Coordinates of C-alpha atoms and ligand atoms in Angstrom, one line a residue:
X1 CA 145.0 20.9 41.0
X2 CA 146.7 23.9 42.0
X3 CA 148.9 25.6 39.0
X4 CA 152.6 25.3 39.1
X5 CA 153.9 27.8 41.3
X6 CA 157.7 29.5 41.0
X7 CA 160.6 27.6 42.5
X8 CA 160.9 30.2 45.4
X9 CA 157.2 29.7 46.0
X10 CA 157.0 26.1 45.7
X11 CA 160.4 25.8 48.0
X12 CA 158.8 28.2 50.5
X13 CA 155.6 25.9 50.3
X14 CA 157.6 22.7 50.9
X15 CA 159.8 24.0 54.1
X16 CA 156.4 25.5 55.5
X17 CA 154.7 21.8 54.9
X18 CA 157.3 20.3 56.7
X19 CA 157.0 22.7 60.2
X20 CA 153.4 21.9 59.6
X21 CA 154.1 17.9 59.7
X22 CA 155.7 18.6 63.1
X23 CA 152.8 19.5 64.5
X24 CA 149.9 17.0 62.7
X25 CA 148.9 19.3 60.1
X26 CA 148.3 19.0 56.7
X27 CA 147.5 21.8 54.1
X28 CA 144.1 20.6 52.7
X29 CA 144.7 22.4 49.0
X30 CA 147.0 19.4 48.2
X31 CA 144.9 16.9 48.7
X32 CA 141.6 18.2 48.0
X33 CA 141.2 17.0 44.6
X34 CA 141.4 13.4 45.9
X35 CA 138.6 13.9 49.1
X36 CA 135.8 15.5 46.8
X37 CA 136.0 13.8 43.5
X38 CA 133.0 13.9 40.7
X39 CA 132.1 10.3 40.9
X40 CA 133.1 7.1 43.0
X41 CA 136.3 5.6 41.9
X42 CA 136.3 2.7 43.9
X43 CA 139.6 0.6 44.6
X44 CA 137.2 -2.1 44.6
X45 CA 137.5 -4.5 41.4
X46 CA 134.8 -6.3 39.9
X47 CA 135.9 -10.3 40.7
X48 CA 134.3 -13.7 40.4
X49 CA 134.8 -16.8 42.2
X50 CA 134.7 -19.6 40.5
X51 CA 133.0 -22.6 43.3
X52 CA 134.5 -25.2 41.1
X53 CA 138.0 -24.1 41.3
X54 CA 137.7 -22.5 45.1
X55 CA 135.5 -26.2 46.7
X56 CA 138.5 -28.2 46.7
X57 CA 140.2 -25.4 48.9
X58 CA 137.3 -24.9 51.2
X59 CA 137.3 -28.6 51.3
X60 CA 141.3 -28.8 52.1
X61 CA 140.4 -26.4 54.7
X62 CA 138.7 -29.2 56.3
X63 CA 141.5 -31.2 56.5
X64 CA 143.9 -28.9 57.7
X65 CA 141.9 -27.3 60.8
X66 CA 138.7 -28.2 62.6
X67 CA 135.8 -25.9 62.7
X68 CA 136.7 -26.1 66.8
X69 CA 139.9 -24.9 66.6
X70 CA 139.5 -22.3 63.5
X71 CA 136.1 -21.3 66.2
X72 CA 135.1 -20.3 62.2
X73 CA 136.7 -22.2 59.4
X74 CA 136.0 -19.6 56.2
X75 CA 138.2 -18.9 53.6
X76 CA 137.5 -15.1 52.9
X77 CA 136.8 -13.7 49.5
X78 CA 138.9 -11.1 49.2
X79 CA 138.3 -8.3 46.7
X80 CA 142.0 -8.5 44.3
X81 CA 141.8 -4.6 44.9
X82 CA 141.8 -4.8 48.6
X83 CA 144.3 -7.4 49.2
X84 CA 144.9 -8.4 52.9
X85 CA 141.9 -6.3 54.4
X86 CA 139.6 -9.3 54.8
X87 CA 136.9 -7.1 52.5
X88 CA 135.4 -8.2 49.4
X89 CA 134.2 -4.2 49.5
X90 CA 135.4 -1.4 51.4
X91 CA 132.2 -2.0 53.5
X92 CA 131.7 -5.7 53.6
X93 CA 133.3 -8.9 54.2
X94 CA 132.5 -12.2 52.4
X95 CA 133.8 -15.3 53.3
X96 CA 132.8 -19.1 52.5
X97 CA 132.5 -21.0 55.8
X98 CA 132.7 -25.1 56.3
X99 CA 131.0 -27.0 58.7
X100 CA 131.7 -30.9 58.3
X101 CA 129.4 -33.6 59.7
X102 CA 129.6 -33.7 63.7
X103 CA 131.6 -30.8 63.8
X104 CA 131.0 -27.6 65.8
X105 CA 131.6 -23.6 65.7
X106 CA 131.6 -22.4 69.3
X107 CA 129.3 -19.8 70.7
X108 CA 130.0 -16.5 70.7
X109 CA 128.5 -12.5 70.0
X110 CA 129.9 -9.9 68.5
X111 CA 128.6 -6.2 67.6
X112 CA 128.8 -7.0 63.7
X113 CA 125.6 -8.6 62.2
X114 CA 126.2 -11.7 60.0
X115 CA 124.3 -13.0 57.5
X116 CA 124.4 -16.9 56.1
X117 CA 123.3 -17.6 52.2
X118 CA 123.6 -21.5 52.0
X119 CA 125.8 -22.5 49.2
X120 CA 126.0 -26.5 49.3
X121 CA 124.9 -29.0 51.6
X122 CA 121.7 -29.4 54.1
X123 CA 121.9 -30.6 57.8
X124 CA 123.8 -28.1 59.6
X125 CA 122.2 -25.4 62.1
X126 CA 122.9 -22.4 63.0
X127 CA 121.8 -21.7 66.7
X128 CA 120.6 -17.6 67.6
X129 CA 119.5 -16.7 70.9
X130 CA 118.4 -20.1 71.9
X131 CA 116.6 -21.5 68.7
X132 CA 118.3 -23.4 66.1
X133 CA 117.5 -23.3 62.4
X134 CA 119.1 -26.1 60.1
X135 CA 120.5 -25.2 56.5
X136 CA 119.5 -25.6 53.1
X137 CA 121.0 -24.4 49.7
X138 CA 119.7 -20.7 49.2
X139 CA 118.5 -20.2 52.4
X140 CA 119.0 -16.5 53.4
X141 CA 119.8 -16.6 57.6
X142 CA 120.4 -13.9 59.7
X143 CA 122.9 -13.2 63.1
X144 CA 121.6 -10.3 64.7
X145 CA 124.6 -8.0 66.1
X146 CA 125.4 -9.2 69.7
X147 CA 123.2 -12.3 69.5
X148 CA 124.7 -15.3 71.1
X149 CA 125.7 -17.9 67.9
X150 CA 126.6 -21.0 67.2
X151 CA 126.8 -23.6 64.5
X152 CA 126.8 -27.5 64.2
X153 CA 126.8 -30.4 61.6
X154 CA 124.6 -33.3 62.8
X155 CA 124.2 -34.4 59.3
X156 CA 126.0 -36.4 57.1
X157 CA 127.2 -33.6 54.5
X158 CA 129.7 -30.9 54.8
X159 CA 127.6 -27.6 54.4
X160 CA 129.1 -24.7 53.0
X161 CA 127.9 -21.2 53.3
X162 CA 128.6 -17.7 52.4
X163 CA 128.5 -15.2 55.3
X164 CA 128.2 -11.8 54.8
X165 CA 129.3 -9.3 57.6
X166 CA 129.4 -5.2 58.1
X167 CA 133.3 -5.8 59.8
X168 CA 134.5 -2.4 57.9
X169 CA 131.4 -0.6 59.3
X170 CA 131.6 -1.4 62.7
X171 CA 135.5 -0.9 62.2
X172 CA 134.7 2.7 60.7
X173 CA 133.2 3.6 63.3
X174 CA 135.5 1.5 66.3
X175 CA 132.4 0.2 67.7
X176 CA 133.6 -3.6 67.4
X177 CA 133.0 -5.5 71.1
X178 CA 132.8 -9.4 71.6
X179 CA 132.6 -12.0 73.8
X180 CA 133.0 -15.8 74.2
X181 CA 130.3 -18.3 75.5
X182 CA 131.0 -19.8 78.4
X183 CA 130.5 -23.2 77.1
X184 CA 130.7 -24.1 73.6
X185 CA 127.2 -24.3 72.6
X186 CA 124.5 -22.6 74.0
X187 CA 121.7 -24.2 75.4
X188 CA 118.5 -24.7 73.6
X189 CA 115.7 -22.5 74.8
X190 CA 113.4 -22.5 71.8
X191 CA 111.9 -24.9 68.9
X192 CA 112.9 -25.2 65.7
X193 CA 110.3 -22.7 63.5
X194 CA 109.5 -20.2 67.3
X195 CA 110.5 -16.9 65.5
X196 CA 108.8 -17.9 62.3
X197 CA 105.8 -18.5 64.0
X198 CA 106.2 -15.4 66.1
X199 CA 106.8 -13.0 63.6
X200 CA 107.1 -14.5 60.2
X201 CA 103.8 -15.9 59.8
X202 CA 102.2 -12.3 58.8
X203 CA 101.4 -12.4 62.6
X204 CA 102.9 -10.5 65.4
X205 CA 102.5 -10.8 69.2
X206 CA 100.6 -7.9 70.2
X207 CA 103.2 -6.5 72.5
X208 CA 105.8 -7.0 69.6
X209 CA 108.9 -5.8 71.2
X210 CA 111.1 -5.9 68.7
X211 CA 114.2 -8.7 70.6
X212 CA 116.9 -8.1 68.2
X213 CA 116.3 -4.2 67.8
X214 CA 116.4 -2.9 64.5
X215 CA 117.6 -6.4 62.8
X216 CA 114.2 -9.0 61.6
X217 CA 113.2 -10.9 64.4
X218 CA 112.6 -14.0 62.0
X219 CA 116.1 -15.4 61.4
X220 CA 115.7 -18.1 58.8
X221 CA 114.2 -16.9 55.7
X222 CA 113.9 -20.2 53.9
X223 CA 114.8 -20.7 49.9
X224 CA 111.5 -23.0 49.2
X225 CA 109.5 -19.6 50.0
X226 CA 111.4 -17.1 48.5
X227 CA 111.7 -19.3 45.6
X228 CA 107.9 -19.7 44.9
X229 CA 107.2 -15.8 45.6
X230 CA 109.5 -15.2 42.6
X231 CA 108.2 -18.2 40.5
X232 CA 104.5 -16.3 41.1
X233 CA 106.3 -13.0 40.2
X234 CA 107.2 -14.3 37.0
X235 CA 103.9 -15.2 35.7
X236 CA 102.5 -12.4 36.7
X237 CA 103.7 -9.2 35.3
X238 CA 106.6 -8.2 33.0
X239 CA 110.2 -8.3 34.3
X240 CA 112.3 -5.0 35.5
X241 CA 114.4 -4.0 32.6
X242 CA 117.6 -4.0 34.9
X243 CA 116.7 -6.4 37.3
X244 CA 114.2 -8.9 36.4
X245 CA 112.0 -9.9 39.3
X246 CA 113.8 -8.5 42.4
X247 CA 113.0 -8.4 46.0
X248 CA 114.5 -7.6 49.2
X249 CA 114.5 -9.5 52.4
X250 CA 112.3 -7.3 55.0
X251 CA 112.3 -7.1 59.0
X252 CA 108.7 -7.9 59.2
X253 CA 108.1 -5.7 62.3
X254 CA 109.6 -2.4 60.5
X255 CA 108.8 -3.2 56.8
X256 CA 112.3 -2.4 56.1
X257 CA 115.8 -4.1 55.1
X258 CA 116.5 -7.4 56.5
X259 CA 119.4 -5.7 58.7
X260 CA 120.2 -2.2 59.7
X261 CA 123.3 -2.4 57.8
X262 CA 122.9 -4.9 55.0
X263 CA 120.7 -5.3 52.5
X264 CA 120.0 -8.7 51.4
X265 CA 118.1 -9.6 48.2
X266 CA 116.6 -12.6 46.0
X267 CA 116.2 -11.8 42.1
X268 CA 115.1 -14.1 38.8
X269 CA 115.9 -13.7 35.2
X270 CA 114.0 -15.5 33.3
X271 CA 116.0 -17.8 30.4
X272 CA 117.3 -15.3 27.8
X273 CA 116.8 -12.0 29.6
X274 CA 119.7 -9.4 28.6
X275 CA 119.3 -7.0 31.1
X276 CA 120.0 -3.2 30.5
X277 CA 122.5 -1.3 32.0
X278 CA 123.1 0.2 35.6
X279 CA 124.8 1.2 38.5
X280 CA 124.0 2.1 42.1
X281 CA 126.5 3.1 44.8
X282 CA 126.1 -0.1 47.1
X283 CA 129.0 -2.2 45.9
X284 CA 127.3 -5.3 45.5
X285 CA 127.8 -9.6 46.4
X286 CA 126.3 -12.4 44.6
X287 CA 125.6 -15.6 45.0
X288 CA 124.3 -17.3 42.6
X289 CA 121.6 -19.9 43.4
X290 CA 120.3 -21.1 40.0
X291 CA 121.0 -20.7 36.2
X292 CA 124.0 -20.1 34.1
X293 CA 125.1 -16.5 32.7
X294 CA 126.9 -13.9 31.8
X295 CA 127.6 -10.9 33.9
X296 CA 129.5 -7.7 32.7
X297 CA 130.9 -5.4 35.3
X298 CA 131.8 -2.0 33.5
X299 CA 134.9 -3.5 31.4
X300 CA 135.2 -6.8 32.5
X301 CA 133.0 -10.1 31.8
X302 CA 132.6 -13.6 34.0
X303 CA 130.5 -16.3 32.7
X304 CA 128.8 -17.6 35.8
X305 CA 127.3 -20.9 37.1
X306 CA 125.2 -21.8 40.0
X307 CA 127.3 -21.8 43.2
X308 CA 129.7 -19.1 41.9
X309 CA 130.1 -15.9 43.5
X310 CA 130.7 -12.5 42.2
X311 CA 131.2 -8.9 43.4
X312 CA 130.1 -5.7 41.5
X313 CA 131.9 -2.3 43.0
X314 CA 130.0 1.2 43.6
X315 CA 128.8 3.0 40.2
X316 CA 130.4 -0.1 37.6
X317 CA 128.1 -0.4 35.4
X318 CA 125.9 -4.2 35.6
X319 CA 124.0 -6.1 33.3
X320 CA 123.6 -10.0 32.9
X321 CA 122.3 -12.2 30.2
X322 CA 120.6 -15.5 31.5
X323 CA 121.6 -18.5 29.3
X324 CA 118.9 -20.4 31.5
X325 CA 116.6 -19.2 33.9
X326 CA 119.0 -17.9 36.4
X327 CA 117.7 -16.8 40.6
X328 CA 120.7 -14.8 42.3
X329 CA 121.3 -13.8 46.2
X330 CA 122.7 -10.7 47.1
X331 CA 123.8 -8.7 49.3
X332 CA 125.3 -4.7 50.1
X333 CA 125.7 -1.8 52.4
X334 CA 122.5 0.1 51.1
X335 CA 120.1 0.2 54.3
X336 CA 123.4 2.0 55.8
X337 CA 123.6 4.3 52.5
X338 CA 119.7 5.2 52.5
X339 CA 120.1 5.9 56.0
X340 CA 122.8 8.3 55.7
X341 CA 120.9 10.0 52.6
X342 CA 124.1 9.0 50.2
X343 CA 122.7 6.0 48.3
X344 CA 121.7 6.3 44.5
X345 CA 121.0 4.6 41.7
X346 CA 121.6 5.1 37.2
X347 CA 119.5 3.1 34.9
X348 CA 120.5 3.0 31.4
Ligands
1HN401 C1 131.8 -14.9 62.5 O1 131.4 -14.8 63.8 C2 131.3 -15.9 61.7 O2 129.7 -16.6 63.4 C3 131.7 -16.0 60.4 O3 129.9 -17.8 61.6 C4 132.6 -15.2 59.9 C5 134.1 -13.3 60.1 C6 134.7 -12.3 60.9 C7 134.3 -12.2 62.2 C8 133.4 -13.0 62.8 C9 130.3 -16.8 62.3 C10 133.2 -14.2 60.7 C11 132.8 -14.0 62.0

């Protein structure tokens, strides 16, 4: 901060400020200390959801509005330090999005990519492109940006999903376009299990053009899978200190994150685990699948259950202890943080 300069200075100062107002400018010693700061202080808070207390609303929801007329019937997560922005982080929205039996979500695209974690329910699709993959709890489900989408509920159940979307990123950058289907679901092109079998079968077409660009051409990656890979991990090999077992979701065709913009991962922590300490940049969203816990955000502390979400902001300190065996989904801005060289990471 600048020192405390004498009344005829700091007078002199104002009147020049205000002549410089006039004309959109801004004296960049007043402000400096706030643009370059030591460390992140994010206005993002550290919040958990509760899916007991939140369900009967999501279910309300269903009452009150059909997923037709809603076109998306989500009741957004909205971080309590970013009230009214639709952002669980400055980067990221989060939402929890119902789908009830014979109901549908028209088609549209959009230049933010979505992703689905399934939080309740199994029956419902999602359609991408022309090939539909149906839900189940922990399933981890991609929307490519500008990919034609829809969803239905042919089941019996209401589904119940989180979706994850870059909104703030494209917003940053005023690159958000979209567009309506013409009708209100797209037609069917493809069978159930095509892009697994095309790309997510540790096979490729040879002329593997990659149809979604730099997202995974597989768009389903189901929980059954995931869940055995991490069952495997744990009898083989000793747990990470900070996060237990912990994988991310790759594009097959690149080796990379999931999504150019989100990264989405899968972790267990075996019954008892206290994990240590640490912080990364990539505010953080959880889901969690399985297990019950406790999770401490710098100061604060939620006891968690399956189904419950949670949010962890840039550099807050995270550690969990797993009262059972505990498997949780998440999800954050770091493929867009490693590609811009900012993204890092403090154990301990
Ligand atoms: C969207 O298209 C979906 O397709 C869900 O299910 C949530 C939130 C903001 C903007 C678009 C969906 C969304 C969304």
């Amino acid at each position: 901060m600048a020192s405390v300069p004498k009344p005829e200075t700091a007078s002199a100062r104002q009147e020049f400020y205000r002549r410089l107002d006039r004309d959109n400018l801004a004296p960049l010693w007043e402000v400096l200390h706030d643009l370059v700061i030591p460390q992140p202080k994010p206005a993002t808070l550290p919040a958990l959801w509760k899916y007991r207390d939140i369900r009967p609303y999501i279910m309300e929801s269903g009452r009150l509005i059909s997923a037709r007329e809603a076109v998306r019937r989500v009741l957004i997560l909205e971080n309590p330090g970013l009230r009214g922005q639709s952002a669980i982080t400055r980067s990221l929205y989060c939402g929890l999005q119902l789908i009830l039996p014979g109901e549908v979500a028209p088609s549209h695209r959009h230049t933010q990519s979505a992703l689905r974690f399934i939080v309740e329910g199994s029956g419902a699709y999602t359609a991408v492109e022309g090939e539909r993959t149906t839900m189940h709890p922990g399933d981890f489900i991609i929307t490519p940006a500008w990919t034609w989408h829809d969803h239905g509920n042919p089941g019996s159940e209401p589904v119940v999903w989180m979706d994850g979307l870059d909104i703030q990123i494209v917003a940053l950058f005023d690159a958000q376009f979209a567009e309506t289907y013409p009708e209100e679901m797209q037609p069917v092109t493809r069978s159930e299990g095509s892009s697994a079998a095309r790309y997510g079968s540790n096979l490729a077409p040879l002329d593997a053009i990659a149809p979604f660009g730099r997202t995974s051409p597989v768009f389903s990656y189901p929980y059954a899978r995931s869940r055995e890979a991490l069952a495997t991990l744990a009898k083989n090999g000793d747990p990470d200190p900070c996060h237990g077992w912990k994988m991310r979701f790759i594009n097959p065709l690149s080796g990379g994150h999931a999504m150019p913009t989100i990264g989405a991962f899968i972790q267990l922590l075996p019954a008892g685990m206290k994990s240590a300490r640490c912080r990364s940049t990539d505010s953080t969203v959880y889901s969690v699948a399985e297990g019950t816990g406790k999770v401490k955000i710098a100061h604060a502390e939620f006891e968690f259950e399956p189904r419950d979400s949670f949010v962890v902001p840039s550099w807050h300190a995270m550690s969990v202890e797993a009262a059972e065996e505990c498997v949780l989904f998440s999800y954050s801005d770091r493929p867009a943080q490693l590609a811009l060289g900012l993204w890092r990471e403090l154990r301990g």
